[in-house]
Coordinates of C-alpha atoms in Angstrom, one line a residue:
M228 CA -12.1 3.7 6.3
V229 CA -15.6 4.8 7.5
G230 CA -18.7 4.6 5.4
L231 CA -20.7 2.0 3.5
V232 CA -18.6 -0.5 1.5
G233 CA -21.2 -3.1 0.6
P234 CA -24.1 -5.2 1.8
A235 CA -23.8 -6.9 5.3
R236 CA -24.2 -10.8 5.5
Q237 CA -27.8 -11.7 4.9
G238 CA -29.7 -14.8 4.0
L239 CA -27.5 -17.0 1.9
Y240 CA -25.0 -14.1 1.0
D241 CA -21.8 -14.0 2.8
P242 CA -19.3 -11.4 1.7
R243 CA -16.1 -13.6 3.0
N244 CA -16.9 -15.7 -0.2
E245 CA -16.1 -13.2 -2.7
H246 CA -13.0 -13.4 -4.6
D247 CA -11.0 -11.1 -7.0
A248 CA -8.4 -10.6 -9.8
C249 CA -7.2 -7.2 -11.0
G250 CA -4.6 -5.5 -13.1
V251 CA -1.4 -3.9 -11.6
G252 CA 1.6 -2.6 -12.7
F253 CA 4.2 0.1 -12.3
I254 CA 7.0 2.3 -14.2
A255 CA 9.9 3.8 -12.4
H256 CA 13.2 5.6 -13.3
I257 CA 16.1 3.8 -11.7
K258 CA 18.1 6.9 -11.1
N259 CA 15.1 8.7 -9.6
R260 CA 14.6 11.3 -12.2
K261 CA 11.3 12.8 -11.8
S262 CA 9.3 14.0 -15.0
H263 CA 5.7 14.4 -15.9
G264 CA 6.5 11.7 -18.6
I265 CA 6.7 8.8 -16.0
V266 CA 3.3 10.1 -14.9
A267 CA 1.9 10.0 -18.4
D268 CA 3.6 6.4 -19.0
G269 CA 1.8 5.2 -15.8
I270 CA -1.5 6.4 -17.0
R271 CA -0.9 4.5 -20.4
I272 CA -0.1 1.4 -18.4
L273 CA -3.3 1.8 -16.7
L274 CA -5.3 2.4 -19.9
N275 CA -3.6 -0.8 -21.3
L276 CA -4.9 -2.8 -18.1
A277 CA -8.5 -1.4 -18.5
H278 CA -9.8 -4.8 -19.7
R279 CA -8.8 -6.3 -16.2
G280 CA -11.0 -3.8 -14.2
A281 CA -14.7 -4.5 -14.0
V282 CA -17.5 -2.3 -15.2
S283 CA -21.0 -2.1 -13.9
A284 CA -24.1 -2.0 -16.2
D285 CA -23.5 1.9 -16.0
P286 CA -20.6 1.9 -18.5
L287 CA -18.9 4.8 -16.8
A288 CA -18.9 3.1 -13.3
G289 CA -15.7 1.2 -12.7
D290 CA -14.9 -1.0 -9.7
G291 CA -11.9 1.3 -9.1
A292 CA -8.7 2.7 -10.5
G293 CA -5.8 4.8 -9.2
I294 CA -2.1 5.8 -9.3
L295 CA 0.5 6.2 -6.6
L296 CA 3.3 8.9 -7.1
Q297 CA 6.1 10.4 -5.3
L298 CA 5.0 13.8 -3.7
P299 CA 4.9 16.4 -6.8
D300 CA 6.8 19.0 -4.8
K301 CA 6.7 21.6 -7.8
L302 CA 2.8 21.5 -8.2
F303 CA 2.2 21.7 -4.4
R304 CA 4.7 24.4 -3.8
A305 CA 2.9 26.4 -6.5
E306 CA -0.6 25.8 -5.3
A307 CA 0.3 26.5 -1.6
K308 CA 1.7 30.0 -2.7
R309 CA -1.6 30.5 -4.7
L310 CA -3.7 29.5 -1.6
G311 CA -1.8 31.8 0.8
F312 CA 0.7 29.4 2.6
A313 CA 4.2 28.4 2.3
L314 CA 5.7 25.0 2.4
P315 CA 8.8 24.1 4.2
P316 CA 11.6 22.4 2.4
T317 CA 11.0 18.8 1.0
G318 CA 10.8 16.3 3.7
G319 CA 9.5 18.9 6.1
Y320 CA 5.8 18.8 5.1
G321 CA 3.3 16.0 4.4
V322 CA 0.1 15.9 2.3
G323 CA -3.1 13.9 2.9
M324 CA -5.5 13.0 0.1
M325 CA -8.9 12.9 1.8
F326 CA -12.2 11.6 0.8
L327 CA -14.9 13.6 2.9
P328 CA -18.7 13.5 3.1
R329 CA -20.9 15.7 1.1
N330 CA -22.9 16.8 4.1
A331 CA -21.3 20.2 5.1
A332 CA -21.6 19.8 8.9
T333 CA -20.4 16.0 8.8
R334 CA -17.6 17.1 6.7
A335 CA -16.7 19.8 9.1
A336 CA -16.6 17.3 11.9
C337 CA -14.2 15.2 10.1
E338 CA -11.8 18.0 9.4
E339 CA -12.1 19.1 13.0
A340 CA -11.0 15.6 14.3
L341 CA -8.0 15.6 12.0
T342 CA -7.0 19.1 13.0
H343 CA -7.3 18.0 16.7
F344 CA -4.9 15.1 16.2
I345 CA -2.5 17.1 14.2
A346 CA -2.0 19.6 17.1
A347 CA -2.1 16.9 19.7
E348 CA 0.7 15.0 18.1
G349 CA 2.9 18.0 17.8
Q350 CA 2.6 18.8 14.2
R351 CA 1.4 22.0 12.4
L352 CA -1.7 22.4 10.1
L353 CA -0.6 24.5 7.2
G354 CA -3.7 24.7 4.9
W355 CA -6.2 22.9 2.7
R356 CA -6.6 22.6 -1.0
D357 CA -9.7 21.4 -2.8
V358 CA -8.5 18.8 -5.4
P359 CA -9.7 19.8 -8.9
V360 CA -12.0 17.2 -10.3
D361 CA -14.5 16.8 -13.3
S362 CA -17.6 15.1 -11.9
A363 CA -19.2 15.0 -15.3
V364 CA -16.8 12.0 -16.3
L365 CA -18.3 9.8 -13.7
G366 CA -21.1 7.4 -14.3
D367 CA -24.6 8.4 -13.2
S368 CA -24.7 5.6 -10.5
I369 CA -21.4 7.0 -9.0
R370 CA -22.2 10.7 -8.8
P371 CA -24.6 10.5 -5.8
I372 CA -21.8 8.9 -3.6
E373 CA -18.9 10.9 -4.9
P374 CA -17.0 12.3 -2.0
V375 CA -15.7 15.8 -1.5
I376 CA -12.0 15.5 -2.2
R377 CA -9.4 17.7 -0.4
Q378 CA -5.8 17.8 0.3
V379 CA -4.4 18.7 3.8
F380 CA -0.8 20.0 4.2
I381 CA 1.0 19.3 7.5
A382 CA 4.4 20.8 8.7
R383 CA 6.8 18.5 10.4
G384 CA 6.8 19.2 14.1
A385 CA 10.0 19.4 16.4
N386 CA 9.2 16.1 18.0
C387 CA 10.1 14.4 14.6
P388 CA 13.9 14.8 14.1
D389 CA 13.7 13.1 10.5
V390 CA 11.4 12.0 7.8
D391 CA 10.9 8.4 9.1
A392 CA 9.7 9.8 12.4
F393 CA 7.4 12.3 10.5
E394 CA 5.9 9.3 8.7
R395 CA 5.2 7.5 11.8
K396 CA 3.5 10.5 13.3
L397 CA 1.3 11.0 10.2
F398 CA 0.3 7.2 10.6
V399 CA -0.7 7.8 14.0
I400 CA -2.6 10.9 13.2
R401 CA -4.3 9.2 10.5
K402 CA -5.4 6.0 12.5
Q403 CA -6.6 8.3 15.4
T404 CA -8.7 10.4 13.3
H405 CA -10.3 7.4 11.5
L406 CA -11.2 5.8 15.0
R407 CA -12.5 9.1 16.2
I408 CA -14.8 9.4 13.3
R409 CA -15.8 5.8 13.4
A410 CA -16.7 6.2 17.1
Q411 CA -18.9 9.0 16.4
G412 CA -21.0 7.2 13.7
M413 CA -22.3 8.5 10.4
P414 CA -25.2 8.3 8.0
E415 CA -25.0 5.4 5.8
Q416 CA -24.1 7.2 2.5
S417 CA -21.6 9.3 4.3
A418 CA -17.9 8.3 3.7
F419 CA -14.5 9.6 5.5
Y420 CA -11.3 8.0 4.3
I421 CA -7.7 9.3 4.1
A422 CA -6.4 7.7 1.0
S423 CA -2.9 8.9 1.7
L424 CA -1.0 11.0 4.2
S425 CA 2.7 11.1 3.7
A426 CA 5.8 13.1 3.1
R427 CA 6.9 11.0 0.3
T428 CA 3.9 9.7 -1.6
I429 CA 0.4 10.6 -3.0
I430 CA -2.5 8.6 -4.2
Y431 CA -5.1 9.6 -6.7
K432 CA -7.8 6.9 -7.0
G433 CA -11.7 6.4 -7.2
M434 CA -14.6 4.6 -8.5
V435 CA -13.8 5.5 -12.0
I436 CA -13.0 3.4 -15.1
P437 CA -9.2 3.6 -16.1
E438 CA -9.9 5.5 -19.1
R439 CA -11.4 8.3 -17.0
L440 CA -9.0 8.7 -14.1
A441 CA -6.8 11.3 -15.7
L442 CA -10.0 13.2 -16.8
Y443 CA -11.5 13.2 -13.4
Y444 CA -8.4 14.3 -11.7
R445 CA -7.1 17.4 -13.4
D446 CA -3.9 17.4 -11.4
L447 CA -2.8 14.3 -13.4
N448 CA -2.5 16.4 -16.6
D449 CA -0.6 19.1 -15.0
K450 CA 3.0 19.3 -16.3
R451 CA 4.2 20.4 -12.7
L452 CA 2.9 17.0 -11.4
E453 CA 6.4 15.1 -11.4
S454 CA 7.4 11.6 -10.1
A455 CA 10.3 9.1 -10.7
L456 CA 7.7 6.3 -10.4
A457 CA 4.0 5.5 -11.0
L458 CA 2.2 2.6 -9.6
V459 CA -1.2 1.8 -11.2
H460 CA -4.1 -0.3 -10.6
A461 CA -7.4 -1.3 -12.4
R462 CA -9.7 -3.2 -9.7
F463 CA -12.0 -6.3 -10.3
S464 CA -13.7 -6.0 -6.9
T465 CA -15.2 -9.5 -6.3
N466 CA -13.6 -9.6 -2.9
T467 CA -15.6 -6.8 -1.5
F468 CA -18.2 -4.5 -3.2
P469 CA -17.0 -1.5 -5.1
S470 CA -16.2 1.5 -3.1
W471 CA -14.1 4.8 -3.4
E472 CA -12.2 3.8 -0.3
L473 CA -11.2 0.2 -1.5
A474 CA -9.9 1.2 -4.9
H475 CA -6.2 0.5 -5.3
P476 CA -3.4 1.6 -4.8
F477 CA -3.4 1.4 -1.0
R478 CA -0.5 3.4 1.0
Y479 CA 2.2 1.0 0.2
L480 CA 0.8 -1.7 -2.2
A481 CA -1.5 -2.6 -5.1
H482 CA -2.6 -6.2 -5.3
N483 CA -3.7 -8.8 -7.9
G484 CA -5.1 -11.8 -6.4
E485 CA -6.6 -12.7 -2.9
I486 CA -5.5 -13.8 0.5
N487 CA -7.2 -17.2 1.2
T488 CA -5.8 -17.1 4.8
L489 CA -7.3 -13.6 5.7
R490 CA -9.4 -14.8 8.6
G491 CA -6.8 -16.5 10.5
N492 CA -4.3 -13.7 9.8
I493 CA -6.8 -11.1 11.2
N494 CA -7.4 -13.4 14.1
W495 CA -3.7 -13.8 15.1
M496 CA -2.9 -10.2 14.6
M497 CA -5.7 -9.3 17.1
A498 CA -4.6 -12.0 19.5
R499 CA -1.0 -10.8 19.7
R500 CA -2.0 -7.2 20.2
R501 CA -1.3 -7.4 24.0
S502 CA 2.3 -8.8 23.4
M503 CA 3.4 -6.2 20.9
S504 CA 5.9 -3.4 21.7
S505 CA 8.0 -1.1 19.5
E506 CA 10.8 1.1 20.4
L507 CA 10.2 3.3 17.5
L508 CA 6.5 3.6 18.0
G509 CA 6.5 3.5 21.8
D510 CA 3.4 4.6 23.4
D511 CA 2.1 5.5 20.1
L512 CA 1.5 1.9 19.3
A513 CA -1.5 1.8 21.6
K514 CA -3.3 4.4 19.6
L515 CA -3.5 2.4 16.5
W516 CA -5.9 -0.3 17.5
P517 CA -8.1 -1.8 16.2
L518 CA -5.5 -2.0 13.4
I519 CA -7.2 -4.4 11.2
G520 CA -10.2 -6.5 10.8
D521 CA -12.8 -3.7 10.5
G522 CA -14.5 -4.9 7.3
N523 CA -11.7 -3.9 4.8
S524 CA -10.9 -6.0 1.8
D525 CA -8.0 -8.5 1.9
S526 CA -5.7 -6.1 0.1
A527 CA -6.5 -3.1 2.4
T528 CA -6.0 -5.4 5.5
L529 CA -2.6 -6.7 4.3
D530 CA -1.5 -3.0 3.4
N531 CA -2.5 -2.2 7.2
C532 CA -0.2 -5.0 8.4
L533 CA 2.6 -3.9 6.0
E534 CA 2.1 -0.5 7.2
L535 CA 2.7 -1.4 10.9
L536 CA 5.8 -3.4 10.2
I537 CA 7.3 -0.5 8.4
A538 CA 6.4 1.9 11.1
G539 CA 7.8 -0.5 13.6
G540 CA 11.2 -0.3 11.8
Y541 CA 11.1 -3.2 9.3
S542 CA 12.5 -2.6 5.7
L543 CA 9.9 -2.7 3.0
S544 CA 11.7 -5.8 1.6
H545 CA 12.0 -7.4 5.1
A546 CA 8.4 -6.9 6.0
L547 CA 7.2 -8.2 2.7
M548 CA 9.3 -11.4 3.1
L549 CA 7.6 -11.9 6.6
L550 CA 4.3 -11.6 4.8
I551 CA 4.7 -13.4 1.7
P552 CA 7.4 -16.0 2.3
E553 CA 9.0 -18.2 -0.1
A554 CA 8.5 -22.1 -0.1
W555 CA 11.1 -22.7 2.4
A556 CA 10.1 -25.8 4.5
G557 CA 11.9 -29.0 3.4
N558 CA 13.7 -26.9 0.6
E559 CA 17.2 -28.6 0.9
L560 CA 18.4 -26.5 -1.9
M561 CA 17.9 -23.2 -0.2
D562 CA 20.8 -21.4 1.4
P563 CA 20.8 -22.5 5.2
A564 CA 21.0 -18.9 6.5
R565 CA 18.0 -18.0 4.4
R566 CA 16.0 -21.0 5.4
A567 CA 16.8 -20.0 9.0
F568 CA 15.7 -16.6 8.3
Y569 CA 12.2 -17.9 7.3
E570 CA 11.9 -20.5 10.0
Y571 CA 12.7 -17.8 12.7
H572 CA 10.2 -15.4 11.4
A573 CA 7.4 -18.1 10.8
A574 CA 7.2 -18.0 14.7
L575 CA 6.6 -14.3 14.6
M576 CA 4.1 -13.9 11.7
E577 CA 1.9 -16.3 9.6
P578 CA 2.1 -16.3 5.8
W579 CA -0.5 -14.3 4.2
D580 CA -1.1 -16.9 1.8
G581 CA -3.2 -17.0 -1.7
P582 CA -2.5 -16.5 -5.3
A583 CA -1.0 -13.0 -5.1
A584 CA 1.1 -10.4 -7.2
L585 CA 1.9 -7.6 -5.1
A586 CA 3.4 -4.1 -6.3
F587 CA 4.7 -2.1 -3.7
T588 CA 6.6 1.3 -2.9
D589 CA 7.4 3.6 -0.2
G590 CA 8.5 6.5 -2.5
R591 CA 12.2 5.5 -2.2
Q592 CA 12.1 2.0 -3.3
I593 CA 9.5 0.3 -5.7
G594 CA 9.3 -3.5 -6.6
A595 CA 7.1 -6.4 -6.9
T596 CA 6.9 -10.0 -5.4
L597 CA 5.0 -13.1 -6.3
D598 CA 3.5 -15.7 -3.8
R599 CA 5.2 -18.9 -3.4
N600 CA 3.1 -20.9 -5.8
G601 CA 3.3 -18.2 -8.6
L602 CA -0.2 -18.4 -9.6
R603 CA -0.5 -14.6 -10.6
P604 CA 1.3 -13.3 -13.7
A605 CA 4.0 -10.6 -13.4
R606 CA 6.1 -9.6 -16.3
F607 CA 8.9 -6.9 -16.3
M608 CA 11.4 -5.2 -18.5
V609 CA 14.5 -3.1 -18.1
T610 CA 15.2 -0.5 -20.8
R611 CA 18.7 1.1 -21.8
D612 CA 17.4 4.5 -20.7
D613 CA 17.1 3.4 -17.1
L614 CA 13.3 2.5 -16.9
V615 CA 11.7 -0.6 -15.2
I616 CA 8.2 -1.5 -16.4
M617 CA 6.4 -4.1 -14.5
A618 CA 2.8 -5.2 -15.0
S619 CA 0.3 -8.2 -14.9
E620 CA 0.9 -8.9 -18.6
A621 CA 3.3 -8.2 -21.3
G622 CA 2.9 -5.2 -23.6
V623 CA 1.5 -2.5 -21.5
L624 CA 3.7 0.1 -23.0
D625 CA 5.2 0.1 -26.5
V626 CA 8.9 -0.1 -26.2
P627 CA 11.0 -0.7 -29.2
E628 CA 13.3 -4.0 -28.9
A629 CA 16.4 -1.8 -29.4
R630 CA 15.6 -0.1 -26.1
I631 CA 15.2 -3.2 -24.1
L632 CA 18.1 -4.4 -22.1
R633 CA 16.1 -7.3 -20.4
K634 CA 12.8 -8.8 -20.1
W635 CA 11.5 -11.6 -18.0
R636 CA 8.7 -12.9 -15.5
L637 CA 8.7 -12.8 -12.0
E638 CA 9.1 -16.2 -10.5
P639 CA 7.3 -17.9 -7.6
G640 CA 8.3 -16.3 -4.3
K641 CA 10.7 -14.0 -6.0
M642 CA 11.1 -10.3 -5.6
L643 CA 11.9 -7.5 -8.0
L644 CA 13.3 -4.4 -6.2
I645 CA 14.4 -1.0 -7.4
D646 CA 16.3 1.2 -5.1
L647 CA 16.0 4.8 -6.3
K648 CA 18.1 6.2 -3.6
K649 CA 20.9 4.0 -4.7
G650 CA 20.0 4.0 -8.5
A651 CA 20.1 0.4 -8.8
I652 CA 18.0 -2.8 -9.2
V653 CA 18.7 -5.2 -6.3
S654 CA 18.5 -8.8 -7.2
D655 CA 16.3 -11.2 -5.3
E656 CA 19.4 -13.1 -4.2
E657 CA 21.1 -9.9 -3.0
I658 CA 18.0 -8.7 -1.0
K659 CA 17.5 -12.1 0.8
A660 CA 21.0 -12.9 1.5
E661 CA 21.8 -9.4 3.1
L662 CA 18.7 -9.9 5.3
A663 CA 19.3 -13.5 6.1
R664 CA 22.9 -12.6 7.3
A665 CA 21.8 -9.5 9.1
N666 CA 21.2 -11.5 12.4
P667 CA 22.3 -15.0 13.7
Y668 CA 18.9 -16.6 12.9
K669 CA 20.2 -20.2 13.2
T670 CA 21.7 -19.6 16.6
W671 CA 18.5 -18.0 17.9
L672 CA 16.5 -20.9 16.6
G673 CA 18.8 -23.4 18.6
R674 CA 18.2 -21.4 21.8
T675 CA 14.5 -21.0 21.4
Q676 CA 13.2 -23.9 19.6
I677 CA 12.0 -27.2 21.0
Q678 CA 11.8 -30.1 18.5
L679 CA 9.3 -32.7 19.6
E680 CA 11.3 -35.6 18.0
E681 CA 14.2 -34.8 20.2
L682 CA 12.2 -35.0 23.6
P683 CA 13.0 -38.0 25.7
E684 CA 10.6 -40.9 25.6
V685 CA 8.2 -40.8 28.7
P686 CA 6.5 -44.1 29.7
A687 CA 2.8 -44.2 29.0
A688 CA 0.7 -43.3 32.2
A689 CA -1.1 -46.0 33.8
P690 CA -5.0 -46.2 32.9

């Protein structure tokens, strides 16, 4: 993120004292059947969460709303053909959703920086697309800071044997571009931000009220825009000031709540920078810093950390168990293997604690998890026609009772996960039992831990 996101610390005001509560939800087809109907239902969920988002004195100026979808291949393939370039097969290209400065010279510098790193990292620029928007639906106070919104299309290079490797390269390209632009400096009202850059997902978001998101982004009404999942968010931005960049969803998650331990989490992540290594990222790891702690919101910072773990080879569920652990210490009722898993990982990563409900996806799996205290609501239902609907409250979609197979609430520390590739819901017990038994964590703890109470007594030294 580059640009102005709110006032700096001044007088009695300190932005660290801000707090938030938002609306979050998703709908997904368990069997991964893509349709525009899923997108339309996602937008309906967002509309029914509108009361959770904040609105300023300008009734059309919202704190932010957005939707995260699978990459709509049908739409993008047709648009690329119209614009004069061809897309490789699915998985062979990625798309970036870009917020760019209105100033032409500054915008050109941003695009040039991105183009440089695309080539430097062995990928190929295919083309650009101006995202069709209707600026008339924005509030009068928002229009002056509306960015130019463009999509960039990138072909997978020969140095990326699969989509996972390509995702890592796109991550490295995006971070380096942001760091280059930040180092160059910009006028205060200029903004450069890559909302998403992926071969699997795309994000449409901004400083609009939920009712106007689909009016602003014309793509969202295009029948060619198809997805098997839609993750939505209505923001109440009391953790940081409203901005285009900090609207949710982020690249992997949308968040309702706050991370109370944020300052400590940032400090620990920065402290362990020199001791980090990754077989998958290799030398690319050094290109990512500073990774976090650059004035982002708590949610954006958590997303950055989650993104690093996934790029380093952790699965989505494994990474979230590290970041948002259950209440395991002293829990004698917990399976010993699972408790050993949490105890081992507690030495690697501090919990990102606070009242939090997280909805997350990487385009292949989608789910939600609740903090160990369970202080944020999360309700879900499963229908007989293979849909899962989750939101920060019940009733976000009208579903006849005859269609409902199961409905319940997410419990403290628990996880709901839908694996679209397998076409199945994976239970909390199954996720955690599989991960807990993947490695001999109890044995590793026995080799590496020193218990203070087991140390031999040493006579007190003479005064």
